[in-house]
Short mmCIF file of C-alpha atoms in Angstrom, two decimals:
data_model
loop_
_atom_site.label_atom_id
_atom_site.label_comp_id
_atom_site.label_asym_id
_atom_site.label_seq_id
_atom_site.Cartn_x
_atom_site.Cartn_y
_atom_site.Cartn_z
CA UNK A 215 -49.90 4.43 -104.41
CA UNK A 216 -52.13 2.57 -101.88
CA UNK A 217 -50.89 0.90 -98.85
CA UNK A 218 -51.18 -2.82 -100.17
CA UNK A 219 -49.44 -1.68 -103.26
CA UNK A 220 -46.29 -0.40 -101.13
CA UNK A 221 -46.41 -3.58 -98.89
CA UNK A 222 -46.39 -5.74 -101.95
CA UNK A 223 -43.29 -3.88 -103.50
CA UNK A 224 -41.75 -3.91 -100.04
CA UNK A 225 -42.05 -7.60 -99.85
CA UNK A 226 -40.79 -7.98 -103.36
CA UNK A 227 -37.78 -6.14 -102.41
CA UNK A 228 -37.12 -8.05 -99.40
CA UNK A 229 -37.40 -11.31 -101.31
CA UNK A 230 -34.99 -10.50 -103.80
CA UNK A 231 -32.73 -8.76 -101.41
CA UNK A 232 -32.64 -11.58 -98.74
CA UNK A 233 -33.16 -14.40 -101.03
CA UNK A 234 -30.04 -13.30 -102.94
CA UNK A 235 -28.06 -12.96 -99.71
CA UNK A 236 -29.01 -16.18 -98.50
CA UNK A 237 -28.00 -17.80 -101.87
CA UNK A 238 -24.67 -16.08 -101.60
CA UNK A 239 -23.93 -16.93 -98.16
CA UNK A 240 -24.95 -20.66 -98.41
CA UNK A 241 -24.19 -21.61 -101.88
CA UNK A 242 -21.78 -19.09 -103.44
CA UNK A 243 -19.56 -18.29 -100.47
CA UNK A 244 -18.81 -21.71 -99.40
CA UNK A 245 -17.45 -22.43 -102.98
CA UNK A 246 -15.49 -19.19 -103.06
CA UNK A 247 -13.82 -19.89 -99.78
CA UNK A 248 -12.89 -23.60 -100.67
CA UNK A 249 -11.42 -22.67 -104.22
CA UNK A 250 -10.17 -19.54 -102.70
CA UNK A 251 -11.75 -17.57 -105.63
CA UNK A 252 -12.28 -14.16 -105.34
CA UNK A 253 -13.38 -14.04 -108.98
CA UNK A 254 -16.37 -16.32 -108.18
CA UNK A 255 -17.41 -14.03 -105.72
CA UNK A 256 -17.12 -10.96 -107.91
CA UNK A 257 -18.79 -12.54 -110.86
CA UNK A 258 -21.87 -13.43 -108.43
CA UNK A 259 -21.69 -9.79 -106.99
CA UNK A 260 -21.67 -8.00 -110.31
CA UNK A 261 -24.79 -10.00 -111.58
CA UNK A 262 -26.61 -10.00 -108.36
CA UNK A 263 -25.97 -6.14 -107.93
CA UNK A 264 -28.37 -5.54 -111.13
CA UNK A 265 -31.18 -6.76 -109.13
CA UNK A 266 -30.23 -6.63 -105.52
CA UNK A 267 -29.58 -2.80 -105.30
CA UNK A 268 -32.62 -2.03 -107.02
CA UNK A 269 -34.46 -4.46 -104.64
CA UNK A 270 -32.74 -2.74 -101.66
CA UNK A 271 -33.56 0.86 -103.08
CA UNK A 272 -37.44 -0.31 -103.47
CA UNK A 273 -37.31 -1.49 -99.81
CA UNK A 274 -35.70 1.84 -98.44
CA UNK A 275 -38.43 3.95 -100.55
CA UNK A 276 -41.37 1.79 -99.79
CA UNK A 277 -40.25 1.35 -96.12
CA UNK A 278 -40.23 5.02 -95.51
CA UNK A 279 -43.70 5.40 -97.17
CA UNK A 280 -45.16 2.66 -94.96
CA UNK A 281 -43.69 4.26 -91.87
CA UNK A 282 -45.30 7.42 -92.97
CA UNK A 283 -48.52 5.38 -93.10
CA UNK A 284 -48.26 4.10 -89.57
CA UNK A 285 -46.82 7.38 -87.98
CA UNK A 286 -47.28 10.33 -90.47
CA UNK A 287 -45.07 12.49 -88.37
CA UNK A 288 -41.45 11.43 -88.63
CA UNK A 289 -40.58 12.93 -85.32
CA UNK A 290 -42.60 10.25 -83.68
CA UNK A 291 -40.52 7.46 -85.44
CA UNK A 292 -38.02 8.49 -82.51
CA UNK A 293 -40.38 8.67 -79.61
CA UNK A 294 -39.66 6.15 -76.93
CA UNK A 295 -42.35 3.96 -75.55
CA UNK A 296 -44.38 3.98 -78.75
CA UNK A 297 -44.47 0.28 -79.89
CA UNK A 298 -45.14 1.40 -83.41
CA UNK A 299 -41.90 3.76 -83.44
CA UNK A 300 -40.04 0.93 -81.83
CA UNK A 301 -40.67 -1.25 -84.97
CA UNK A 302 -39.61 1.76 -87.26
CA UNK A 303 -36.43 2.52 -84.85
CA UNK A 304 -35.51 -1.18 -85.29
CA UNK A 305 -35.78 -1.41 -89.16
CA UNK A 306 -33.75 1.83 -89.34
CA UNK A 307 -31.06 0.60 -87.13
CA UNK A 308 -30.93 -2.66 -89.38
CA UNK A 309 -30.61 -0.33 -92.32
CA UNK A 310 -27.81 1.83 -90.79
CA UNK A 311 -25.90 -1.33 -90.02
CA UNK A 312 -26.37 -2.79 -93.53
CA UNK A 313 -25.49 0.66 -95.30
CA UNK A 314 -21.99 0.75 -92.97
CA UNK A 315 -21.11 -2.93 -93.83
CA UNK A 316 -21.99 -2.17 -97.62
CA UNK A 317 -19.83 1.08 -97.72
CA UNK A 318 -16.85 -0.61 -95.68
CA UNK A 319 -17.12 -3.73 -98.06
CA UNK A 320 -17.19 -1.42 -101.42
CA UNK A 321 -14.47 1.25 -100.40
CA UNK A 322 -12.22 -0.90 -98.04
CA UNK A 323 -12.40 -4.70 -98.89
CA UNK A 324 -13.69 -5.14 -102.42
CA UNK A 325 -10.91 -2.75 -104.04
CA UNK A 326 -8.11 -5.31 -102.20
CA UNK A 327 -10.06 -8.41 -102.59
CA UNK A 328 -7.69 -11.31 -103.08
CA UNK A 329 -7.45 -14.84 -101.89
CA UNK A 330 -5.70 -13.57 -98.67
CA UNK A 331 -8.53 -11.59 -97.44
CA UNK A 332 -11.85 -13.70 -98.64
CA UNK A 333 -12.68 -14.34 -94.82
CA UNK A 334 -12.82 -10.38 -94.50
CA UNK A 335 -15.41 -10.37 -97.25
CA UNK A 336 -17.06 -13.40 -96.11
CA UNK A 337 -17.69 -11.97 -92.58
CA UNK A 338 -19.37 -9.04 -94.49
CA UNK A 339 -21.68 -11.30 -96.33
CA UNK A 340 -22.56 -13.30 -93.39
CA UNK A 341 -23.67 -10.07 -91.47
CA UNK A 342 -25.43 -8.66 -94.27
CA UNK A 343 -27.43 -11.86 -94.74
CA UNK A 344 -28.19 -12.00 -90.95
CA UNK A 345 -29.33 -8.28 -90.88
CA UNK A 346 -31.64 -9.19 -93.95
CA UNK A 347 -33.20 -12.08 -92.08
CA UNK A 348 -33.44 -9.67 -89.19
CA UNK A 349 -35.24 -7.11 -91.34
CA UNK A 350 -37.83 -10.01 -92.32
CA UNK A 351 -38.40 -10.91 -88.82
CA UNK A 352 -38.81 -7.18 -87.73
CA UNK A 353 -41.27 -6.71 -90.61
CA UNK A 354 -43.17 -9.97 -89.77
CA UNK A 355 -43.29 -8.86 -85.94
CA UNK A 356 -44.61 -5.50 -87.08
CA UNK A 357 -47.36 -6.88 -89.38
CA UNK A 358 -48.40 -9.43 -87.00
CA UNK A 359 -48.80 -6.91 -84.22
CA UNK A 360 -46.01 -8.10 -82.01
CA UNK A 361 -44.55 -4.88 -81.36
CA UNK A 362 -47.59 -3.88 -79.72
#
């Protein structure tokens, strides 16, 4: 698969992942908190997961392939002082934080989700939304050469 195709798939995944989290954070979450309705949140999550998780997986796979395009030796991804490696490191750090929050939500928060701990889930949603916007900023900075 060519670089342009990878980039298009990566951007499509980003649009779905980030857009879905922005809708969740700015439209669904306020209603959930106002109504104290974990059911509304779980309904959105179960519907969104069908497109959101494949979008995230697409971003991970295409992101790794794009990183290989820029630095074909993965050892170079962690080299200090290399602006391209810095961009890759930043995106990998955002991915690690996103995965940590997702695992915490999946195994600690969601199984016990109720009216009483909605804010715990809300903070996860807000953080993942901000991280997803950080991914977009990092990707745009990388493509515009602002890392260099």
